[in-house]
């Protein structure tokens, strides 16, 4: 299980009323929405905004998403979503993510997402660009690469 200290980057998310379900806590699918917010902001944090990727003719498809639920969140709470890229393969990269309340050390949810880099025109997998790899390395230090 991840701890807050493991993440150099965390996005702040406030739970909206529309995010909750009949039981009053965050609807399970919205945790993946919170992951998406953090992944988008992570690109900016590493100095490689999504628009830069698009301008170079790249995009990505999500091919795997996993979330383990360990606690609950409620309307108007502030959550912190830790995100980091932990592995870059030839055409794929993996985020590890975790959602925390305030300064809690244990997450209320954690998981991972795997994306595959594609050519925007052909929508076929392509090698992860070297400048993207370097941006992740520079931000995270060491990552698993293959």
Coordinates of N, CA and C in Angstrom, one line a residue:
X1 N 0.8 -1.2 0.0 CA 0.0 0.0 0.0 C 0.9 1.2 0.0
X2 N 0.5 2.2 -0.8 CA 1.3 3.4 -1.0 C 1.1 4.4 0.2
X3 N 2.1 5.2 0.4 CA 2.0 6.3 1.4 C 2.2 7.6 0.7
X4 N 1.7 8.7 1.3 CA 1.8 10.0 0.7 C 3.3 10.4 0.3
X5 N 4.2 10.0 1.2 CA 5.6 10.4 1.0 C 6.2 9.8 -0.3
X6 N 5.6 8.8 -0.8 CA 6.1 8.1 -2.1 C 5.8 9.0 -3.3
X7 N 5.0 10.0 -3.2 CA 4.6 10.8 -4.4 C 5.2 12.2 -4.4
X8 N 6.0 12.5 -5.4 CA 6.5 13.9 -5.5 C 5.3 14.8 -6.0
X9 N 4.4 14.2 -6.7 CA 3.3 15.0 -7.2 C 1.9 14.5 -6.6
X10 N 1.1 15.5 -6.2 CA -0.2 15.2 -5.7 C -1.2 16.3 -6.3
X11 N -2.3 15.9 -6.8 CA -3.3 16.8 -7.3 C -4.4 16.9 -6.2
X12 N -4.9 18.1 -6.0 CA -5.9 18.4 -5.0 C -7.3 18.3 -5.7
X13 N -8.2 17.5 -5.1 CA -9.5 17.4 -5.7 C -10.6 17.6 -4.6
X14 N -11.6 18.4 -4.9 CA -12.7 18.6 -3.9 C -13.8 17.7 -4.4
X15 N -14.4 17.0 -3.4 CA -15.5 16.1 -3.8 C -16.8 17.0 -4.0
X16 N -17.3 16.9 -5.2 CA -18.6 17.6 -5.5 C -19.8 16.7 -5.1
X17 N -20.9 17.4 -4.9 CA -22.1 16.6 -4.5 C -22.4 15.6 -5.6
X18 N -22.2 16.0 -6.9 CA -22.5 15.1 -8.0 C -21.7 13.9 -8.0
X19 N -20.6 13.9 -7.3 CA -19.6 12.7 -7.2 C -20.1 11.6 -6.3
X20 N -21.1 11.9 -5.5 CA -21.6 11.0 -4.5 C -22.8 10.1 -4.9
X21 N -23.0 9.0 -4.2 CA -24.1 8.1 -4.6 C -25.1 8.1 -3.5
X22 N -26.1 7.2 -3.6 CA -27.2 7.1 -2.7 C -26.8 6.9 -1.2
X23 N -25.6 6.3 -1.0 CA -25.1 6.0 0.3 C -24.4 7.3 0.9
X24 N -24.2 8.3 0.1 CA -23.6 9.5 0.6 C -22.1 9.6 0.4
X25 N -21.5 8.5 -0.1 CA -20.0 8.6 -0.3 C -19.7 8.7 -1.8
X26 N -18.5 8.9 -2.1 CA -18.1 9.0 -3.5 C -18.4 7.7 -4.3
X27 N -19.1 7.8 -5.4 CA -19.5 6.7 -6.2 C -18.2 6.1 -6.8
X28 N -18.1 4.8 -6.8 CA -16.8 4.0 -7.0 C -16.2 4.5 -8.3
X29 N -16.9 4.7 -9.4 CA -16.3 5.1 -10.7 C -15.6 6.4 -10.7
X30 N -16.0 7.3 -9.8 CA -15.4 8.6 -9.7 C -14.0 8.6 -9.2
X31 N -13.6 7.5 -8.5 CA -12.2 7.4 -8.1 C -11.3 7.4 -9.3
X32 N -11.8 6.7 -10.4 CA -11.0 6.7 -11.7 C -11.0 8.1 -12.3
X33 N -12.0 8.9 -12.1 CA -12.1 10.3 -12.6 C -11.0 11.1 -11.9
X34 N -10.9 10.9 -10.6 CA -9.9 11.6 -9.8 C -8.5 11.1 -10.2
X35 N -8.3 9.9 -10.5 CA -7.0 9.4 -11.1 C -6.7 10.2 -12.4
X36 N -7.7 10.3 -13.2 CA -7.5 11.0 -14.5 C -7.1 12.5 -14.3
X37 N -7.7 13.2 -13.3 CA -7.3 14.6 -13.0 C -5.9 14.6 -12.6
X38 N -5.4 13.7 -11.8 CA -4.0 13.7 -11.3 C -3.1 13.4 -12.5
X39 N -3.4 12.4 -13.4 CA -2.6 12.1 -14.5 C -2.4 13.3 -15.4
X40 N -3.5 14.0 -15.7 CA -3.4 15.2 -16.6 C -2.5 16.2 -15.9
X41 N -2.7 16.5 -14.6 CA -1.9 17.5 -14.0 C -0.4 17.1 -13.8
X42 N -0.2 15.8 -13.7 CA 1.2 15.2 -13.6 C 2.0 15.6 -14.9
X43 N 1.3 15.5 -16.1 CA 2.0 15.9 -17.3 C 2.5 17.3 -17.2
X44 N 1.7 18.2 -16.7 CA 2.1 19.6 -16.5 C 3.3 19.7 -15.5
X45 N 3.2 19.0 -14.4 CA 4.2 19.0 -13.3 C 5.6 18.6 -13.8
X46 N 5.6 17.6 -14.8 CA 6.9 17.1 -15.3 C 7.4 18.0 -16.4
X47 N 6.7 19.0 -16.8 CA 7.1 19.9 -17.9 C 6.8 19.4 -19.2
X48 N 5.8 18.5 -19.3 CA 5.4 17.9 -20.6 C 3.9 17.9 -20.7
X49 N 3.3 19.1 -20.9 CA 1.8 19.1 -20.9 C 1.2 18.3 -22.1
X50 N 0.0 17.9 -21.9 CA -0.6 17.0 -22.9 C -0.6 17.7 -24.3
X51 N -0.8 19.0 -24.3 CA -0.8 19.7 -25.6 C 0.5 19.5 -26.4
X52 N 1.6 19.4 -25.7 CA 2.9 19.1 -26.3 C 3.0 17.8 -26.9
X53 N 2.4 16.8 -26.3 CA 2.3 15.4 -26.8 C 1.5 15.5 -28.1
X54 N 0.4 16.1 -28.1 CA -0.5 16.2 -29.3 C 0.2 16.9 -30.4
X55 N 0.9 18.0 -30.1 CA 1.6 18.8 -31.2 C 2.7 18.0 -31.9
X56 N 3.2 17.0 -31.2 CA 4.2 16.1 -31.8 C 3.6 15.0 -32.6
X57 N 2.3 14.9 -32.6 CA 1.6 13.8 -33.4 C 1.4 12.6 -32.6
X58 N 1.5 12.7 -31.3 CA 1.2 11.5 -30.4 C -0.1 11.7 -29.6
X59 N -0.5 10.6 -29.1 CA -1.6 10.5 -28.1 C -1.5 9.2 -27.4
X60 N -2.4 8.8 -26.6 CA -2.3 7.5 -26.0 C -3.7 6.9 -25.7
X61 N -3.8 5.6 -25.6 CA -5.0 4.9 -25.2 C -4.8 4.3 -23.9
X62 N -5.8 4.3 -23.0 CA -5.7 3.6 -21.8 C -6.1 2.1 -22.0
X63 N -5.2 1.2 -21.6 CA -5.4 -0.2 -21.9 C -5.7 -1.0 -20.6
X64 N -5.4 -0.4 -19.5 CA -5.7 -1.1 -18.2 C -5.9 0.0 -17.1
X65 N -6.9 -0.3 -16.3 CA -7.1 0.6 -15.1 C -7.6 -0.3 -13.9
X66 N -7.0 -0.1 -12.8 CA -7.3 -0.9 -11.6 C -7.4 0.1 -10.4
X67 N -8.4 -0.1 -9.6 CA -8.5 0.7 -8.4 C -9.0 -0.2 -7.2
X68 N -8.3 -0.1 -6.1 CA -8.6 -0.9 -4.9 C -9.2 0.2 -3.9
X69 N -10.3 -0.1 -3.4 CA -11.0 0.8 -2.4 C -10.7 0.4 -1.0
X70 N -10.2 1.3 -0.2 CA -9.8 1.0 1.1 C -10.5 1.9 2.2
X71 N -11.2 2.8 1.7 CA -11.9 3.7 2.6 C -13.0 4.5 1.9
X72 N -13.5 5.6 2.5 CA -14.6 6.3 1.8 C -14.3 7.8 1.9
X73 N -14.9 8.5 0.9 CA -14.8 10.0 0.9 C -16.2 10.5 0.7
X74 N -16.4 11.7 1.2 CA -17.8 12.3 1.2 C -17.8 13.7 0.6
X75 N -19.0 14.2 0.3 CA -19.2 15.5 -0.2 C -18.4 16.6 0.5
X76 N -17.7 17.4 -0.3 CA -17.0 18.6 0.1 C -15.7 18.3 0.8
X77 N -15.3 17.1 0.9 CA -13.9 16.7 1.4 C -12.9 17.1 0.4
X78 N -11.7 17.4 0.9 CA -10.6 17.7 0.0 C -9.7 16.4 0.0
X79 N -9.4 15.9 -1.2 CA -8.6 14.7 -1.4 C -7.3 15.1 -2.1
X80 N -6.3 14.3 -1.9 CA -5.0 14.5 -2.5 C -4.7 13.2 -3.3
X81 N -4.5 13.3 -4.6 CA -4.3 12.2 -5.5 C -2.8 12.2 -5.9
X82 N -2.1 11.2 -5.4 CA -0.7 11.0 -5.7 C -0.6 10.3 -7.0
X83 N 0.3 10.8 -7.9 CA 0.5 10.1 -9.2 C 2.0 10.1 -9.5
X84 N 2.4 9.0 -10.1 CA 3.8 8.9 -10.6 C 3.9 7.8 -11.6
X85 N 4.7 8.1 -12.6 CA 5.0 7.1 -13.6 C 6.1 6.2 -13.1
X86 N 5.8 4.9 -13.0 CA 6.8 4.0 -12.4 C 7.4 3.1 -13.4
X87 N 6.9 3.0 -14.6 CA 7.5 2.1 -15.6 C 7.2 2.6 -17.0
X88 N 8.2 2.6 -17.8 CA 8.0 2.9 -19.3 C 8.6 1.8 -20.1
X89 N 7.7 1.2 -20.9 CA 8.1 0.1 -21.8 C 8.4 0.7 -23.2
X90 N 8.4 -0.1 -24.2 CA 8.6 0.4 -25.6 C 7.5 1.4 -26.0
X91 N 6.3 1.0 -25.9 CA 5.2 1.8 -26.3 C 4.2 2.1 -25.1
X92 N 4.5 1.6 -24.0 CA 3.5 1.8 -22.9 C 4.2 2.5 -21.7
X93 N 3.3 3.1 -20.8 CA 3.8 3.6 -19.5 C 2.7 3.4 -18.5
X94 N 3.2 3.2 -17.2 CA 2.3 2.9 -16.1 C 2.4 3.9 -15.0
X95 N 1.2 4.4 -14.6 CA 1.1 5.2 -13.5 C 0.7 4.4 -12.3
X96 N 1.3 4.7 -11.1 CA 0.8 4.3 -9.8 C 0.1 5.5 -9.2
X97 N -1.0 5.2 -8.6 CA -1.9 6.3 -8.1 C -2.4 6.0 -6.7
X98 N -2.7 7.0 -5.9 CA -3.3 6.7 -4.6 C -4.0 8.0 -4.2
X99 N -5.1 7.8 -3.5 CA -6.0 8.9 -3.0 C -5.9 9.0 -1.5
X100 N -5.6 10.2 -1.0 CA -5.5 10.4 0.5 C -6.4 11.5 1.0
X101 N -6.8 11.4 2.2 CA -7.5 12.5 2.9 C -6.4 13.2 3.7
X102 N -6.5 14.5 3.6 CA -5.6 15.4 4.4 C -4.2 14.8 4.5
X103 N -3.7 14.7 5.7 CA -2.3 14.2 5.9 C -2.3 12.7 6.3
X104 N -3.3 12.0 6.0 CA -3.4 10.6 6.3 C -2.2 9.9 5.6
X105 N -1.7 8.9 6.2 CA -0.6 8.2 5.6 C -1.1 7.0 4.7
X106 N -2.2 6.5 5.0 CA -2.8 5.4 4.2 C -3.9 5.9 3.3
X107 N -3.9 5.4 2.1 CA -4.8 5.9 1.1 C -6.2 5.3 1.3
X108 N -7.2 6.0 0.8 CA -8.6 5.5 0.8 C -8.8 4.7 -0.5
X109 N -7.9 4.9 -1.5 CA -8.0 4.1 -2.7 C -6.6 4.2 -3.4
X110 N -6.3 3.1 -4.1 CA -5.0 3.1 -4.8 C -5.1 2.2 -6.0
X111 N -4.2 2.4 -7.0 CA -4.3 1.5 -8.1 C -3.3 1.9 -9.2
X112 N -3.5 1.5 -10.4 CA -2.6 1.9 -11.5 C -3.4 2.0 -12.8
X113 N -2.8 2.7 -13.7 CA -3.3 2.9 -15.1 C -2.2 2.7 -16.1
X114 N -2.4 1.9 -17.1 CA -1.4 1.7 -18.2 C -1.9 2.3 -19.5
X115 N -1.1 3.2 -20.1 CA -1.4 3.8 -21.3 C -0.5 3.3 -22.4
X116 N -0.9 3.3 -23.6 CA -0.1 2.9 -24.8 C 0.0 4.2 -25.7
X117 N 1.2 4.6 -26.0 CA 1.5 5.7 -26.9 C 1.1 5.3 -28.3
X118 N 0.4 6.2 -29.0 CA 0.0 6.0 -30.4 C 0.4 7.1 -31.3
X119 N 0.4 6.9 -32.5 CA 0.5 7.9 -33.6 C -1.0 8.4 -33.7
X120 N -1.1 9.7 -33.7 CA -2.5 10.3 -33.7 C -3.2 10.0 -35.1
X121 N -2.5 9.9 -36.1 CA -3.1 9.7 -37.4 C -3.5 8.2 -37.6
X122 N -2.6 7.3 -37.3 CA -2.8 5.9 -37.6 C -3.5 5.2 -36.4
X123 N -3.4 5.8 -35.3 CA -3.8 5.2 -34.0 C -3.2 3.8 -33.7
X124 N -2.0 3.7 -34.2 CA -1.2 2.5 -34.0 C -0.1 2.8 -32.9
X125 N 0.3 1.8 -32.1 CA 1.3 2.0 -31.1 C 2.6 2.4 -31.7
X126 N 3.3 3.3 -31.0 CA 4.6 3.8 -31.4 C 5.5 3.8 -30.1
X127 N 6.8 4.0 -30.4 CA 7.7 4.0 -29.2 C 7.5 5.3 -28.4
X128 N 7.6 5.2 -27.1 CA 7.5 6.3 -26.2 C 8.6 7.3 -26.6
X129 N 8.3 8.5 -26.9 CA 9.3 9.5 -27.3 C 10.4 9.7 -26.2
X130 N 11.6 9.8 -26.7 CA 12.7 10.0 -25.7 C 12.6 11.2 -24.9
X131 N 12.1 12.3 -25.4 CA 12.0 13.5 -24.6 C 10.9 13.4 -23.5
X132 N 9.9 12.5 -23.7 CA 8.9 12.2 -22.7 C 9.6 11.4 -21.6
X133 N 10.4 10.4 -22.0 CA 11.1 9.5 -21.1 C 12.0 10.4 -20.2
X134 N 12.7 11.3 -20.8 CA 13.6 12.2 -20.1 C 12.9 13.1 -19.1
X135 N 11.8 13.6 -19.5 CA 11.0 14.4 -18.6 C 10.6 13.6 -17.3
X136 N 10.1 12.4 -17.5 CA 9.8 11.5 -16.4 C 11.0 11.2 -15.5
X137 N 12.1 10.8 -16.1 CA 13.3 10.5 -15.4 C 13.8 11.8 -14.6
X138 N 13.7 12.9 -15.2 CA 14.2 14.1 -14.5 C 13.3 14.4 -13.3
X139 N 12.0 14.2 -13.4 CA 11.1 14.5 -12.3 C 11.2 13.4 -11.2
X140 N 11.1 12.2 -11.6 CA 11.0 11.1 -10.7 C 12.4 10.5 -10.2
X141 N 13.4 10.8 -10.9 CA 14.7 10.1 -10.6 C 14.8 8.9 -11.4
X142 N 14.7 7.8 -10.7 CA 14.8 6.5 -11.4 C 13.4 5.9 -11.6
X143 N 13.3 5.3 -12.8 CA 12.0 4.5 -13.1 C 12.4 3.2 -13.8
X144 N 11.5 2.3 -13.8 CA 11.8 1.0 -14.5 C 11.5 1.2 -16.0
X145 N 12.5 0.8 -16.8 CA 12.4 1.0 -18.2 C 12.7 -0.3 -18.9
X146 N 12.0 -0.6 -20.0 CA 12.3 -1.8 -20.8 C 12.1 -1.4 -22.3

